[in-house]
mmCIF file of C-alpha atoms and ligand atoms in Angstrom:
data_model
loop_
_atom_site.group_PDB
_atom_site.id
_atom_site.type_symbol
_atom_site.label_atom_id
_atom_site.label_comp_id
_atom_site.label_asym_id
_atom_site.label_seq_id
_atom_site.Cartn_x
_atom_site.Cartn_y
_atom_site.Cartn_z
ATOM 1 C CA MET A 1 -0.143 43.804 -15.077
ATOM 2 C CA ASN A 2 0.105 47.402 -16.233
ATOM 3 C CA GLU A 3 1.845 47.052 -19.565
ATOM 4 C CA GLU A 4 2.352 50.813 -19.787
ATOM 5 C CA VAL A 5 4.863 50.805 -16.934
ATOM 6 C CA ASP A 6 8.443 50.985 -18.132
ATOM 7 C CA LEU A 7 10.318 48.762 -15.727
ATOM 8 C CA ASP A 8 13.650 49.769 -17.237
ATOM 9 C CA GLU A 9 13.003 53.468 -16.690
ATOM 10 C CA GLY A 10 16.258 55.248 -16.135
ATOM 11 C CA GLU A 11 18.242 52.257 -17.376
ATOM 12 C CA ASP A 12 17.369 52.496 -21.048
ATOM 13 C CA LEU A 13 20.396 53.098 -23.134
ATOM 14 C CA ASP A 14 20.041 53.756 -26.818
ATOM 15 C CA LEU A 15 22.847 51.659 -28.261
ATOM 16 C CA ARG A 16 22.620 53.618 -31.504
ATOM 17 C CA THR A 17 23.864 56.773 -29.806
ATOM 18 C CA LEU A 18 27.176 55.130 -28.877
ATOM 19 C CA PRO A 19 30.255 55.408 -31.058
ATOM 20 C CA ASP A 20 31.717 52.077 -32.184
ATOM 21 C CA ASP A 21 34.320 51.680 -29.433
ATOM 22 C CA GLU A 22 31.807 52.398 -26.671
ATOM 23 C CA LEU A 23 29.223 50.169 -28.273
ATOM 24 C CA VAL A 24 31.714 47.299 -28.339
ATOM 25 C CA LYS A 25 32.497 47.874 -24.634
ATOM 26 C CA GLN A 26 28.778 48.014 -23.899
ATOM 27 C CA MET A 27 28.363 44.691 -25.713
ATOM 28 C CA HIS A 28 31.046 43.154 -23.495
ATOM 29 C CA ASP A 29 29.022 44.343 -20.484
ATOM 30 C CA ASP A 30 25.765 43.091 -21.995
ATOM 31 C CA LEU A 31 27.292 39.707 -22.743
ATOM 32 C CA TYR A 32 28.573 39.572 -19.176
ATOM 33 C CA ASP A 33 25.035 40.310 -17.987
ATOM 34 C CA GLY A 34 23.544 37.728 -20.347
ATOM 35 C CA LEU A 35 21.400 40.269 -22.206
ATOM 36 C CA LYS A 36 20.604 38.442 -25.419
ATOM 37 C CA GLU A 37 18.360 41.105 -26.981
ATOM 38 C CA GLU A 38 20.947 43.817 -26.408
ATOM 39 C CA ILE A 39 23.642 41.632 -27.960
ATOM 40 C CA GLU A 40 21.413 41.044 -30.969
ATOM 41 C CA ASP A 41 20.720 44.790 -31.277
ATOM 42 C CA GLY A 42 24.420 45.646 -30.951
ATOM 43 C CA THR A 43 25.284 43.072 -33.595
ATOM 44 C CA HIS A 44 22.745 44.536 -36.022
ATOM 45 C CA ILE A 45 23.971 48.068 -35.380
ATOM 46 C CA LEU A 46 27.633 47.225 -36.002
ATOM 47 C CA LEU A 47 26.716 45.363 -39.181
ATOM 48 C CA GLU A 48 24.702 48.385 -40.354
ATOM 49 C CA ARG A 49 27.783 50.504 -39.681
ATOM 50 C CA GLY A 50 29.756 48.366 -42.067
ATOM 51 C CA TRP A 51 31.583 46.056 -39.648
ATOM 52 C CA GLY A 52 32.597 42.750 -41.173
ATOM 53 C CA PRO A 53 31.218 39.616 -39.472
ATOM 54 C CA LYS A 54 34.666 38.315 -38.538
ATOM 55 C CA GLN A 55 35.801 41.547 -36.868
ATOM 56 C CA LEU A 56 32.471 41.822 -35.067
ATOM 57 C CA LEU A 57 32.689 38.251 -33.882
ATOM 58 C CA ASP A 58 36.260 38.603 -32.616
ATOM 59 C CA GLU A 59 36.118 42.050 -31.052
ATOM 60 C CA ALA A 60 32.584 42.200 -29.669
ATOM 61 C CA LEU A 61 31.540 38.594 -28.977
ATOM 62 C CA VAL A 62 34.622 36.393 -28.500
ATOM 63 C CA GLU A 63 36.401 39.109 -26.508
ATOM 64 C CA GLY A 64 33.291 39.519 -24.340
ATOM 65 C CA MET A 65 33.232 35.789 -23.676
ATOM 66 C CA ARG A 66 36.930 35.868 -22.803
ATOM 67 C CA ILE A 67 36.146 38.364 -20.037
ATOM 68 C CA VAL A 68 33.287 36.159 -18.806
ATOM 69 C CA GLY A 69 35.745 33.236 -18.722
ATOM 70 C CA ILE A 70 38.166 35.098 -16.470
ATOM 71 C CA ASP A 71 35.510 35.885 -13.870
ATOM 72 C CA PHE A 72 34.126 32.341 -14.138
ATOM 73 C CA ARG A 73 37.603 30.997 -13.408
ATOM 74 C CA ASP A 74 37.986 33.378 -10.477
ATOM 75 C CA GLY A 75 34.680 32.390 -8.897
ATOM 76 C CA ILE A 76 33.025 35.767 -9.540
ATOM 77 C CA LEU A 77 30.546 34.324 -12.049
ATOM 78 C CA PHE A 78 28.844 30.946 -11.713
ATOM 79 C CA VAL A 79 27.292 28.427 -14.107
ATOM 80 C CA PRO A 80 23.820 30.048 -14.356
ATOM 81 C CA GLU A 81 25.297 33.452 -15.237
ATOM 82 C CA VAL A 82 27.716 31.913 -17.713
ATOM 83 C CA LEU A 83 24.844 30.022 -19.327
ATOM 84 C CA LEU A 84 23.034 33.310 -19.835
ATOM 85 C CA ALA A 85 26.186 34.826 -21.318
ATOM 86 C CA ALA A 86 26.510 31.818 -23.648
ATOM 87 C CA ASN A 87 22.890 32.223 -24.674
ATOM 88 C CA ALA A 88 23.458 35.909 -25.434
ATOM 89 C CA MET A 89 26.565 35.040 -27.434
ATOM 90 C CA LYS A 90 24.580 32.507 -29.451
ATOM 91 C CA GLY A 91 22.026 35.241 -30.249
ATOM 92 C CA GLY A 92 24.784 37.290 -31.858
ATOM 93 C CA MET A 93 26.281 34.260 -33.584
ATOM 94 C CA GLU A 94 22.939 33.351 -35.157
ATOM 95 C CA ILE A 95 22.789 36.789 -36.787
ATOM 96 C CA LEU A 96 26.324 36.363 -38.100
ATOM 97 C CA ARG A 97 25.789 32.772 -39.220
ATOM 98 C CA PRO A 98 24.477 33.529 -42.739
ATOM 99 C CA LEU A 99 27.295 36.007 -43.263
ATOM 100 C CA LEU A 100 29.974 33.646 -42.017
ATOM 101 C CA THR A 101 28.638 30.720 -43.984
ATOM 102 C CA GLU A 102 27.957 32.706 -47.163
ATOM 103 C CA THR A 103 29.832 30.966 -49.935
ATOM 104 C CA GLY A 104 29.503 30.679 -53.640
ATOM 105 C CA ALA A 105 32.184 28.028 -53.697
ATOM 106 C CA GLU A 106 31.544 24.392 -54.452
ATOM 107 C CA THR A 107 31.907 21.948 -51.591
ATOM 108 C CA ILE A 108 35.605 21.491 -51.015
ATOM 109 C CA GLY A 109 35.320 18.706 -48.490
ATOM 110 C CA THR A 110 33.138 17.141 -45.836
ATOM 111 C CA VAL A 111 33.501 17.406 -42.085
ATOM 112 C CA VAL A 112 31.994 15.614 -39.099
ATOM 113 C CA ILE A 113 32.526 17.665 -35.939
ATOM 114 C CA GLY A 114 31.429 17.198 -32.337
ATOM 115 C CA THR A 115 32.337 17.871 -28.729
ATOM 116 C CA VAL A 116 33.613 14.808 -26.875
ATOM 117 C CA LYS A 117 31.902 12.759 -24.206
ATOM 118 C CA GLY A 118 31.485 14.474 -20.833
ATOM 119 C CA ASP A 119 31.772 17.936 -22.334
ATOM 120 C CA ILE A 120 28.870 20.240 -23.119
ATOM 121 C CA HIS A 121 30.773 23.312 -24.343
ATOM 122 C CA ASP A 122 29.674 24.055 -27.884
ATOM 123 C CA ILE A 123 30.175 27.730 -28.709
ATOM 124 C CA GLY A 124 33.684 27.341 -30.126
ATOM 125 C CA LYS A 125 32.829 24.114 -31.932
ATOM 126 C CA ASN A 126 29.768 25.747 -33.515
ATOM 127 C CA LEU A 127 31.892 28.670 -34.591
ATOM 128 C CA VAL A 128 34.385 26.337 -36.218
ATOM 129 C CA ALA A 129 31.503 24.553 -37.965
ATOM 130 C CA MET A 130 30.147 27.864 -39.272
ATOM 131 C CA MET A 131 33.529 29.053 -40.518
ATOM 132 C CA LEU A 132 34.167 25.736 -42.254
ATOM 133 C CA GLU A 133 30.780 26.018 -43.949
ATOM 134 C CA GLY A 134 31.685 29.545 -44.977
ATOM 135 C CA ALA A 135 34.881 28.242 -46.536
ATOM 136 C CA GLY A 136 32.913 25.748 -48.638
ATOM 137 C CA PHE A 137 32.960 22.589 -46.522
ATOM 138 C CA GLU A 138 29.859 20.519 -45.967
ATOM 139 C CA VAL A 139 29.622 20.162 -42.207
ATOM 140 C CA PHE A 140 27.801 17.596 -40.104
ATOM 141 C CA ASN A 141 27.717 18.981 -36.574
ATOM 142 C CA ILE A 142 26.930 16.139 -34.194
ATOM 143 C CA GLY A 143 26.625 18.294 -31.094
ATOM 144 C CA ILE A 144 27.980 17.767 -27.598
ATOM 145 C CA ASN A 145 28.802 14.941 -25.195
ATOM 146 C CA ASN A 146 29.626 12.414 -27.919
ATOM 147 C CA PRO A 147 30.804 8.924 -27.002
ATOM 148 C CA VAL A 148 32.995 7.144 -29.529
ATOM 149 C CA GLU A 149 29.959 5.316 -30.941
ATOM 150 C CA ASN A 150 28.449 8.617 -32.116
ATOM 151 C CA TYR A 151 31.601 9.521 -33.993
ATOM 152 C CA LEU A 152 31.774 6.088 -35.617
ATOM 153 C CA GLU A 153 28.139 6.262 -36.640
ATOM 154 C CA ALA A 154 28.582 9.720 -38.172
ATOM 155 C CA LEU A 155 31.752 8.654 -40.001
ATOM 156 C CA GLU A 156 29.968 5.627 -41.395
ATOM 157 C CA GLU A 157 26.970 7.690 -42.459
ATOM 158 C CA HIS A 158 28.693 10.752 -43.941
ATOM 159 C CA ARG A 159 32.086 9.374 -45.018
ATOM 160 C CA PRO A 160 33.746 12.764 -44.426
ATOM 161 C CA ASP A 161 37.270 13.905 -45.276
ATOM 162 C CA ILE A 162 37.693 15.324 -41.787
ATOM 163 C CA LEU A 163 36.818 14.289 -38.275
ATOM 164 C CA GLY A 164 36.871 17.312 -35.953
ATOM 165 C CA MET A 165 36.738 17.011 -32.180
ATOM 166 C CA SER A 166 36.362 19.722 -29.571
ATOM 167 C CA ALA A 167 37.058 19.652 -25.816
ATOM 168 C CA LEU A 168 37.113 22.561 -23.384
ATOM 169 C CA LEU A 169 37.917 20.668 -20.201
ATOM 170 C CA THR A 170 41.209 19.156 -19.130
ATOM 171 C CA THR A 171 39.162 16.213 -17.884
ATOM 172 C CA THR A 172 37.512 15.538 -21.256
ATOM 173 C CA MET A 173 40.373 16.177 -23.665
ATOM 174 C CA PRO A 174 41.897 12.695 -23.090
ATOM 175 C CA TYR A 175 38.718 11.236 -24.565
ATOM 176 C CA MET A 176 39.933 12.353 -27.977
ATOM 177 C CA LYS A 177 42.574 9.654 -27.706
ATOM 178 C CA VAL A 178 39.886 7.066 -27.008
ATOM 179 C CA VAL A 179 38.220 8.006 -30.297
ATOM 180 C CA ILE A 180 41.467 7.982 -32.280
ATOM 181 C CA ASP A 181 42.586 4.675 -30.734
ATOM 182 C CA THR A 182 39.258 3.166 -31.718
ATOM 183 C CA LEU A 183 39.753 4.318 -35.312
ATOM 184 C CA VAL A 184 43.205 2.711 -35.257
ATOM 185 C CA GLU A 185 41.799 -0.564 -33.847
ATOM 186 C CA LYS A 186 39.194 -0.632 -36.583
ATOM 187 C CA GLY A 187 41.840 0.009 -39.240
ATOM 188 C CA ILE A 188 40.151 3.211 -40.438
ATOM 189 C CA ARG A 189 42.346 5.877 -38.842
ATOM 190 C CA ASP A 190 44.052 6.829 -42.103
ATOM 191 C CA ASP A 191 40.761 7.225 -43.933
ATOM 192 C CA TYR A 192 40.264 10.596 -42.222
ATOM 193 C CA VAL A 193 42.070 13.779 -41.416
ATOM 194 C CA VAL A 194 41.630 14.179 -37.660
ATOM 195 C CA LEU A 195 41.621 17.764 -36.375
ATOM 196 C CA VAL A 196 41.281 18.684 -32.722
ATOM 197 C CA GLY A 197 40.675 21.962 -30.917
ATOM 198 C CA GLY A 198 39.588 23.602 -27.692
ATOM 199 C CA ALA A 199 41.128 26.031 -25.229
ATOM 200 C CA PRO A 200 43.123 23.573 -23.047
ATOM 201 C CA LEU A 201 44.739 21.720 -25.984
ATOM 202 C CA ASN A 202 48.009 22.410 -27.736
ATOM 203 C CA GLU A 203 50.094 21.017 -30.550
ATOM 204 C CA GLN A 204 52.040 18.598 -28.339
ATOM 205 C CA PHE A 205 48.803 17.117 -27.068
ATOM 206 C CA ALA A 206 47.489 16.691 -30.609
ATOM 207 C CA ASP A 207 50.730 14.923 -31.587
ATOM 208 C CA ALA A 208 50.666 12.728 -28.501
ATOM 209 C CA ILE A 209 47.151 11.426 -29.160
ATOM 210 C CA GLY A 210 47.797 10.842 -32.864
ATOM 211 C CA ALA A 211 45.676 13.647 -34.338
ATOM 212 C CA ASP A 212 46.743 15.209 -37.628
ATOM 213 C CA ALA A 213 46.649 18.758 -36.306
ATOM 214 C CA TYR A 214 45.682 21.053 -33.461
ATOM 215 C CA CYS A 215 43.634 24.117 -34.456
ATOM 216 C CA ARG A 216 44.048 27.093 -32.155
ATOM 217 C CA ASP A 217 40.941 28.858 -33.438
ATOM 218 C CA ALA A 218 38.309 28.776 -36.157
ATOM 219 C CA ALA A 219 40.450 30.613 -38.704
ATOM 220 C CA VAL A 220 43.312 28.164 -38.189
ATOM 221 C CA ALA A 221 40.817 25.287 -38.425
ATOM 222 C CA VAL A 222 39.715 26.485 -41.865
ATOM 223 C CA GLU A 223 43.262 26.902 -43.174
ATOM 224 C CA THR A 224 44.371 23.571 -41.739
ATOM 225 C CA ALA A 225 41.299 21.792 -43.082
ATOM 226 C CA LYS A 226 41.895 23.092 -46.599
ATOM 227 C CA GLU A 227 45.563 22.206 -46.572
ATOM 228 C CA LEU A 228 45.228 18.731 -45.070
ATOM 229 C CA VAL A 229 42.256 17.707 -47.210
ATOM 230 C CA ALA A 230 44.189 18.649 -50.347
ATOM 231 C CA ARG A 231 47.203 16.651 -49.102
ATOM 232 C CA HIS A 232 45.034 13.689 -48.066
ATOM 233 C CA ARG A 233 43.335 13.570 -51.456
ATOM 234 C CA ALA A 234 46.621 13.864 -53.313
ATOM 235 C CA LYS A 235 48.013 10.972 -51.264
ATOM 236 C CA ALA A 236 44.921 8.836 -51.926
ATOM 237 C CA ALA A 237 45.120 9.567 -55.654
ATOM 238 C CA ALA A 238 48.780 8.551 -55.739
ATOM 239 C CA VAL A 239 48.071 5.094 -54.284
HETATM 240 CO CO1 B1M B 1 32.849 26.096 -18.797
HETATM 241 N N1 B1M B 1 34.745 25.959 -18.361
HETATM 242 N N2 B1M B 1 32.433 24.713 -17.466
HETATM 243 N N3 B1M B 1 31.011 26.476 -19.215
HETATM 244 N N4 B1M B 1 33.465 27.597 -19.756
HETATM 245 C C1 B1M B 1 35.663 26.730 -19.169
HETATM 246 C C2 B1M B 1 36.153 25.914 -20.369
HETATM 247 C C3 B1M B 1 36.824 27.043 -18.127
HETATM 248 C C4 B1M B 1 38.212 27.285 -18.772
HETATM 249 C C5 B1M B 1 36.378 28.240 -17.247
HETATM 250 C C6 B1M B 1 37.434 28.673 -16.283
HETATM 251 O O1 B1M B 1 37.607 28.056 -15.261
HETATM 252 N N5 B1M B 1 38.139 29.732 -16.613
HETATM 253 C C7 B1M B 1 36.767 25.780 -17.217
HETATM 254 C C8 B1M B 1 37.649 24.605 -17.626
HETATM 255 C C9 B1M B 1 38.836 24.426 -16.728
HETATM 256 C C10 B1M B 1 39.676 23.287 -17.171
HETATM 257 O O2 B1M B 1 39.232 22.237 -17.507
HETATM 258 N N6 B1M B 1 40.957 23.542 -17.136
HETATM 259 C C11 B1M B 1 35.296 25.425 -17.266
HETATM 260 C C12 B1M B 1 34.616 24.629 -16.316
HETATM 261 C C13 B1M B 1 35.436 24.206 -15.111
HETATM 262 C C14 B1M B 1 33.272 24.249 -16.449
HETATM 263 C C15 B1M B 1 32.437 23.362 -15.519
HETATM 264 C C16 B1M B 1 33.161 22.115 -14.970
HETATM 265 C C17 B1M B 1 31.945 24.272 -14.378
HETATM 266 C C18 B1M B 1 31.138 23.579 -13.311
HETATM 267 O O3 B1M B 1 30.151 22.960 -13.564
HETATM 268 N N7 B1M B 1 31.620 23.729 -12.109
HETATM 269 C C19 B1M B 1 31.231 22.990 -16.399
HETATM 270 C C20 B1M B 1 31.495 21.712 -17.205
HETATM 271 C C21 B1M B 1 30.291 21.235 -17.937
HETATM 272 C C22 B1M B 1 30.640 20.106 -18.889
HETATM 273 O O4 B1M B 1 31.048 20.354 -20.010
HETATM 274 N N8 B1M B 1 30.489 18.873 -18.445
HETATM 275 C C23 B1M B 1 31.189 24.170 -17.315
HETATM 276 C C24 B1M B 1 30.016 24.653 -17.881
HETATM 277 C C25 B1M B 1 29.942 25.747 -18.711
HETATM 278 C C26 B1M B 1 28.628 26.356 -19.200
HETATM 279 C C27 B1M B 1 27.557 25.307 -19.510
HETATM 280 C C28 B1M B 1 28.108 27.296 -18.132
HETATM 281 C C29 B1M B 1 29.116 27.207 -20.437
HETATM 282 C C30 B1M B 1 29.044 26.441 -21.777
HETATM 283 C C31 B1M B 1 27.886 26.878 -22.620
HETATM 284 C C32 B1M B 1 28.032 26.366 -24.037
HETATM 285 O O5 B1M B 1 29.086 26.140 -24.578
HETATM 286 N N9 B1M B 1 26.868 26.186 -24.625
HETATM 287 C C33 B1M B 1 30.585 27.408 -20.106
HETATM 288 C C34 B1M B 1 31.389 28.399 -20.725
HETATM 289 C C35 B1M B 1 30.701 29.377 -21.646
HETATM 290 C C36 B1M B 1 32.783 28.495 -20.490
HETATM 291 C C37 B1M B 1 33.763 29.591 -20.924
HETATM 292 C C38 B1M B 1 33.503 30.786 -20.022
HETATM 293 C C39 B1M B 1 33.712 30.054 -22.358
HETATM 294 C C40 B1M B 1 33.910 28.954 -23.421
HETATM 295 C C41 B1M B 1 33.614 29.570 -24.760
HETATM 296 O O6 B1M B 1 32.523 29.443 -25.270
HETATM 297 N N10 B1M B 1 34.594 30.328 -25.300
HETATM 298 C C42 B1M B 1 35.161 28.879 -20.663
HETATM 299 C C43 B1M B 1 36.269 29.846 -20.316
HETATM 300 C C44 B1M B 1 37.133 30.169 -21.528
HETATM 301 O O7 B1M B 1 37.359 29.337 -22.398
HETATM 302 N N11 B1M B 1 37.650 31.345 -21.549
HETATM 303 C C45 B1M B 1 34.796 27.794 -19.741
HETATM 304 C C46 B1M B 1 34.423 31.090 -26.550
HETATM 305 C C47 B1M B 1 34.766 30.185 -27.744
HETATM 306 C C48 B1M B 1 34.640 31.010 -29.026
HETATM 307 O O8 B1M B 1 36.119 29.784 -27.618
HETATM 308 O O9 B1M B 1 35.486 27.424 -26.980
HETATM 309 O O10 B1M B 1 37.902 28.167 -26.908
HETATM 310 P P1 B1M B 1 36.577 28.234 -27.531
HETATM 311 O O11 B1M B 1 36.693 27.822 -29.065
HETATM 312 C C49 B1M B 1 37.710 28.307 -29.939
HETATM 313 C C50 B1M B 1 39.007 27.472 -29.931
HETATM 314 O O12 B1M B 1 39.235 26.775 -28.739
HETATM 315 C C51 B1M B 1 38.887 26.578 -31.136
HETATM 316 O O13 B1M B 1 38.172 27.417 -32.043
HETATM 317 C C52 B1M B 1 37.144 28.103 -31.331
HETATM 318 C C53 B1M B 1 36.750 29.336 -32.077
HETATM 319 O O14 B1M B 1 37.857 30.202 -32.325
HETATM 320 N N12 B1M B 1 38.159 25.303 -31.063
HETATM 321 C C54 B1M B 1 38.301 24.362 -32.041
HETATM 322 C C55 B1M B 1 37.248 24.855 -30.181
HETATM 323 N N13 B1M B 1 36.810 23.651 -30.545
HETATM 324 C C56 B1M B 1 37.415 23.318 -31.692
HETATM 325 C C57 B1M B 1 37.321 22.179 -32.495
HETATM 326 C C58 B1M B 1 38.088 22.112 -33.634
HETATM 327 C C59 B1M B 1 38.970 23.157 -33.979
HETATM 328 C C60 B1M B 1 39.091 24.293 -33.188
HETATM 329 O O15 B1M B 1 37.942 21.001 -34.369
HETATM 330 C C61 B1M B 1 38.582 20.886 -35.543
#
């Protein structure tokens, strides 16, 4: 109960004293350890030092999460630890959000995006949503674990240009085909540009399930979205 006691005595590290490269390494360690406050502090410090949000995101946060992923795969880290890491990553992402979504541009298109049924991974999908917003898209993020009905409902409600789907598991990626097949059955497949993404996917898979494109990362998603919406609109205007 003694609030004066410093429980971290001896462990306190002043992140501000570290040069950039060491601070980035420290952030990888802090992400690994699920230390949200430290990730938030590190993010603020790098921004103050003039780092751009995209470089910070890629080099400090996404790279840190890549390292977490390796040890998760190898059975060194388990779900609770990875959840803490994800929570820390989200702390950093929230600070970057206004910078990544800052746009003076008019809305250039509308997107409905969600993670498919059975899958609760949302970091990458949220990043894609943020970057699309930053590029001038209006984005309706419908969250995780979406059955086909949720997608249909959101399409009906928002009438977007793009339907984006995310899957991080080899067991959930086939569900994307269920959604696309349903659009085909309902005769509305060609009303939308369908973009898919997530670590286990590739271009062949996207082709095989009848998506319009596979997006390797958020930057590719933005470029692809811009290009395909323009093409889709031109095609619609020509009819
Ligand atoms: Co999970 N998990 N996980 N996990 N997890 C992976 C995906 C895994 C590869 C780890 C591993 O073994 N190395 C593995 C999948 C193996 C496989 O299927 N081949 C795995 C597993 C097995 C599991 C569980 C089954 C573990 C268990 O319970 N035993 C379980 C499944 C739960 C479920 O979904 N039903 C599970 C649970 C979890 C946590 C809850 C602990 C947590 C998720 C927290 C959250 O998201 N809120 C978690 C995490 C964090 C990961 C790793 C470590 C990191 C994923 C991540 O956020 N990456 C992941 C390992 C890895 O991928 N290295 C792993 C960072 C993010 C920025 O990248 O998501 O790839 P990414 O997104 C990129 C691109 O893919 C692309 O752009 C993004 C930004 O550049 N993109 C899109 C993504 N979606 C897009 C949509 C688009 C366009 C582009 O639409 C247009």
